[in-house]
GROMACS .gro file of C-alpha atoms in nm:
model
  158
    1MET     CA    1   0.256  16.697  19.415
    2SER     CA    2   0.409  16.368  19.534
    3LEU     CA    3   0.193  16.083  19.660
    4ASP     CA    4   0.323  16.132  20.013
    5LYS     CA    5   0.225  16.500  20.005
    6GLN     CA    6  -0.117  16.409  19.865
    7ILE     CA    7  -0.173  16.158  20.147
    8GLN     CA    8  -0.063  16.415  20.405
    9LEU     CA    9  -0.308  16.666  20.259
   10LEU     CA   10  -0.591  16.411  20.284
   11MET     CA   11  -0.507  16.354  20.651
   12ASN     CA   12  -0.482  16.727  20.721
   13ASP     CA   13  -0.818  16.795  20.551
   14ALA     CA   14  -1.003  16.512  20.727
   15PRO     CA   15  -1.281  16.621  20.965
   16GLN     CA   16  -1.131  16.645  21.312
   17ASP     CA   17  -1.396  16.427  21.475
   18GLY     CA   18  -1.161  16.195  21.658
   19ILE     CA   19  -1.201  15.897  21.423
   20THR     CA   20  -1.183  16.017  21.062
   21PRO     CA   21  -0.814  16.123  21.076
   22LYS     CA   22  -0.731  15.779  21.218
   23VAL     CA   23  -0.931  15.608  20.944
   24VAL     CA   24  -0.761  15.815  20.674
   25ALA     CA   25  -0.419  15.732  20.820
   26ALA     CA   26  -0.511  15.362  20.831
   27ILE     CA   27  -0.627  15.349  20.467
   28ALA     CA   28  -0.348  15.573  20.333
   29PRO     CA   29  -0.116  15.279  20.246
   30GLY     CA   30  -0.392  15.121  20.036
   31LEU     CA   31  -0.466  15.447  19.856
   32LYS     CA   32  -0.097  15.494  19.788
   33LEU     CA   33  -0.064  15.137  19.660
   34LEU     CA   34  -0.348  15.191  19.412
   35ALA     CA   35  -0.212  15.530  19.308
   36GLU     CA   36   0.131  15.379  19.238
   37ARG     CA   37  -0.029  15.139  18.990
   38LEU     CA   38  -0.146  15.433  18.783
   39GLY     CA   39   0.082  15.643  18.567
   40HIS     CA   40   0.004  15.998  18.675
   41LEU     CA   41  -0.001  16.203  18.994
   42GLN     CA   42  -0.311  16.391  18.880
   43TYR     CA   43  -0.590  16.339  18.630
   44TYR     CA   44  -0.844  16.569  18.473
   45ILE     CA   45  -1.203  16.503  18.573
   46LEU     CA   46  -1.499  16.658  18.396
   47GLN     CA   47  -1.723  16.860  18.624
   48SER     CA   48  -2.042  17.057  18.585
   49LEU     CA   49  -2.037  17.426  18.668
   50GLU     CA   50  -2.185  17.319  19.005
   51GLN     CA   51  -1.864  17.117  19.066
   52GLU     CA   52  -2.034  16.777  19.030
   53TRP     CA   53  -1.826  16.509  18.859
   54VAL     CA   54  -1.967  16.396  18.525
   55VAL     CA   55  -2.095  16.037  18.540
   56THR     CA   56  -2.136  15.836  18.221
   57THR     CA   57  -2.369  15.537  18.202
   58LEU     CA   58  -2.235  15.250  17.994
   59ARG     CA   59  -2.466  14.976  17.867
   60SER     CA   60  -2.373  14.634  17.738
   61ARG     CA   61  -2.457  14.581  17.371
   62ASP     CA   62  -2.539  14.218  17.442
   63GLU     CA   63  -2.729  14.268  17.767
   64LEU     CA   64  -2.923  14.592  17.742
   65HIS     CA   65  -3.037  14.571  18.103
   66HIS     CA   66  -2.677  14.558  18.228
   67GLU     CA   67  -2.531  14.901  18.289
   68LYS     CA   68  -2.244  15.061  18.475
   69ARG     CA   69  -2.192  15.420  18.593
   70VAL     CA   70  -1.836  15.547  18.545
   71ILE     CA   71  -1.628  15.859  18.573
   72TYR     CA   72  -1.350  15.916  18.323
   73ALA     CA   73  -1.010  16.041  18.439
   74PHE     CA   74  -0.790  16.188  18.164
   75PRO     CA   75  -0.409  16.219  18.179
   76THR     CA   76  -0.394  16.560  18.007
   77LEU     CA   77  -0.620  16.854  17.940
   78LYS     CA   78  -0.569  16.795  17.568
   79ASP     CA   79  -0.732  16.451  17.606
   80VAL     CA   80  -1.038  16.606  17.766
   81VAL     CA   81  -1.073  16.861  17.486
   82ALA     CA   82  -1.038  16.579  17.231
   83SER     CA   83  -1.334  16.404  17.395
   84GLU     CA   84  -1.566  16.686  17.282
   85LEU     CA   85  -1.596  16.899  17.594
   86GLU     CA   86  -1.943  17.048  17.628
   87PRO     CA   87  -1.970  17.422  17.706
   88GLN     CA   88  -2.131  17.368  18.048
   89LEU     CA   89  -1.848  17.137  18.161
   90VAL     CA   90  -1.501  17.212  18.289
   91ALA     CA   91  -1.199  16.987  18.331
   92ILE     CA   92  -1.027  17.012  18.668
   93PRO     CA   93  -0.690  16.857  18.757
   94ILE     CA   94  -0.731  16.647  19.072
   95PRO     CA   95  -0.460  16.460  19.265
   96ILE     CA   96  -0.485  16.083  19.218
   97THR     CA   97  -0.518  16.005  19.589
   98LEU     CA   98  -0.812  16.245  19.620
   99ILE     CA   99  -0.985  16.081  19.322
  100LEU     CA  100  -0.943  15.737  19.479
  101PHE     CA  101  -1.052  15.868  19.819
  102GLN     CA  102  -1.364  16.029  19.671
  103LEU     CA  103  -1.457  15.703  19.498
  104ILE     CA  104  -1.525  15.558  19.843
  105ALA     CA  105  -1.815  15.798  19.895
  106LEU     CA  106  -1.956  15.811  19.542
  107GLU     CA  107  -2.245  15.572  19.594
  108THR     CA  108  -2.392  15.636  19.249
  109VAL     CA  109  -2.066  15.547  19.072
  110ASP     CA  110  -1.951  15.193  18.997
  111SER     CA  111  -1.596  15.276  18.889
  112ILE     CA  112  -1.347  15.527  18.756
  113ILE     CA  113  -1.173  15.463  18.428
  114PHE     CA  114  -0.823  15.608  18.416
  115PHE     CA  115  -0.682  15.676  18.072
  116GLU     CA  116  -0.308  15.635  18.106
  117THR     CA  117  -0.169  15.714  17.763
  118PRO     CA  118  -0.209  16.070  17.638
  119GLY     CA  119  -0.396  16.066  17.309
  120ASP     CA  120  -0.558  15.727  17.377
  121THR     CA  121  -0.907  15.747  17.524
  122THR     CA  122  -1.008  15.399  17.413
  123ASN     CA  123  -0.799  15.195  17.659
  124GLY     CA  124  -0.815  15.264  18.029
  125ILE     CA  125  -0.763  15.109  18.369
  126GLU     CA  126  -1.085  15.057  18.561
  127ILE     CA  127  -1.088  15.083  18.939
  128ARG     CA  128  -1.417  14.962  19.079
  129ARG     CA  129  -1.571  15.121  19.384
  130GLU     CA  130  -1.638  14.783  19.546
  131ASP     CA  131  -1.270  14.687  19.506
  132ILE     CA  132  -1.147  15.003  19.674
  133GLN     CA  133  -1.399  14.953  19.955
  134ARG     CA  134  -1.274  14.597  20.004
  135LEU     CA  135  -0.916  14.724  20.016
  136ILE     CA  136  -1.014  14.982  20.276
  137GLN     CA  137  -1.184  14.719  20.491
  138LEU     CA  138  -0.864  14.513  20.481
  139GLN     CA  139  -0.654  14.817  20.573
  140LEU     CA  140  -0.884  14.896  20.865
  141GLN     CA  141  -0.874  14.538  20.991
  142GLN     CA  142  -0.494  14.535  20.980
  143SER     CA  143  -0.456  14.872  21.148
  144SER     CA  144  -0.474  14.967  21.512
  145LEU     CA  145  -0.840  15.047  21.445
  146SER     CA  146  -0.918  14.677  21.445
  147ASN     CA  147  -1.138  14.725  21.750
  148THR     CA  148  -1.356  14.956  21.539
  149PRO     CA  149  -1.638  14.766  21.367
  150SER     CA  150  -1.488  14.638  21.040
  151ASN     CA  151  -1.775  14.770  20.836
  152TYR     CA  152  -1.755  15.118  20.982
  153ILE     CA  153  -1.648  15.386  20.742
  154PRO     CA  154  -1.754  15.732  20.862
  155PRO     CA  155  -2.032  15.857  20.633
  156ASP     CA  156  -1.856  16.189  20.573
  157ILE     CA  157  -1.509  16.042  20.518
  158ALA     CA  158  -1.477  16.190  20.171
   0.00000   0.00000   0.00000
């Protein structure tokens, strides 16, 4: 599905509360810009059988108290299987714009690491949650929603 169709689907699926569709439309260019920097229109995300995305905690070898919570996004199903898929997990293909959009609301996640090259799960592109939130704030300030408080993102946006 093309990026434009993915964005349209996000807007169509937004809660019809009067503001969320406008917010989604305002941030759509930023989501599309980020998505264009990545190499695939969809990625495979590991999920539990309860449909919760699998979060991995990474710790620094040098600073044991420093940790980061990430979600891995794989370019192909084969890459997920190669990463030793556990029986209680499933890999679901998810459109890139939806992954980026969901990152806004994932308060327990610091970033998503996108593996771009099939067969290579050692090098990825990290998109941090705080960076996407900053981009969204910029998009909202530049949009016609500028009279909306700049720190207002509807709590149920994703």
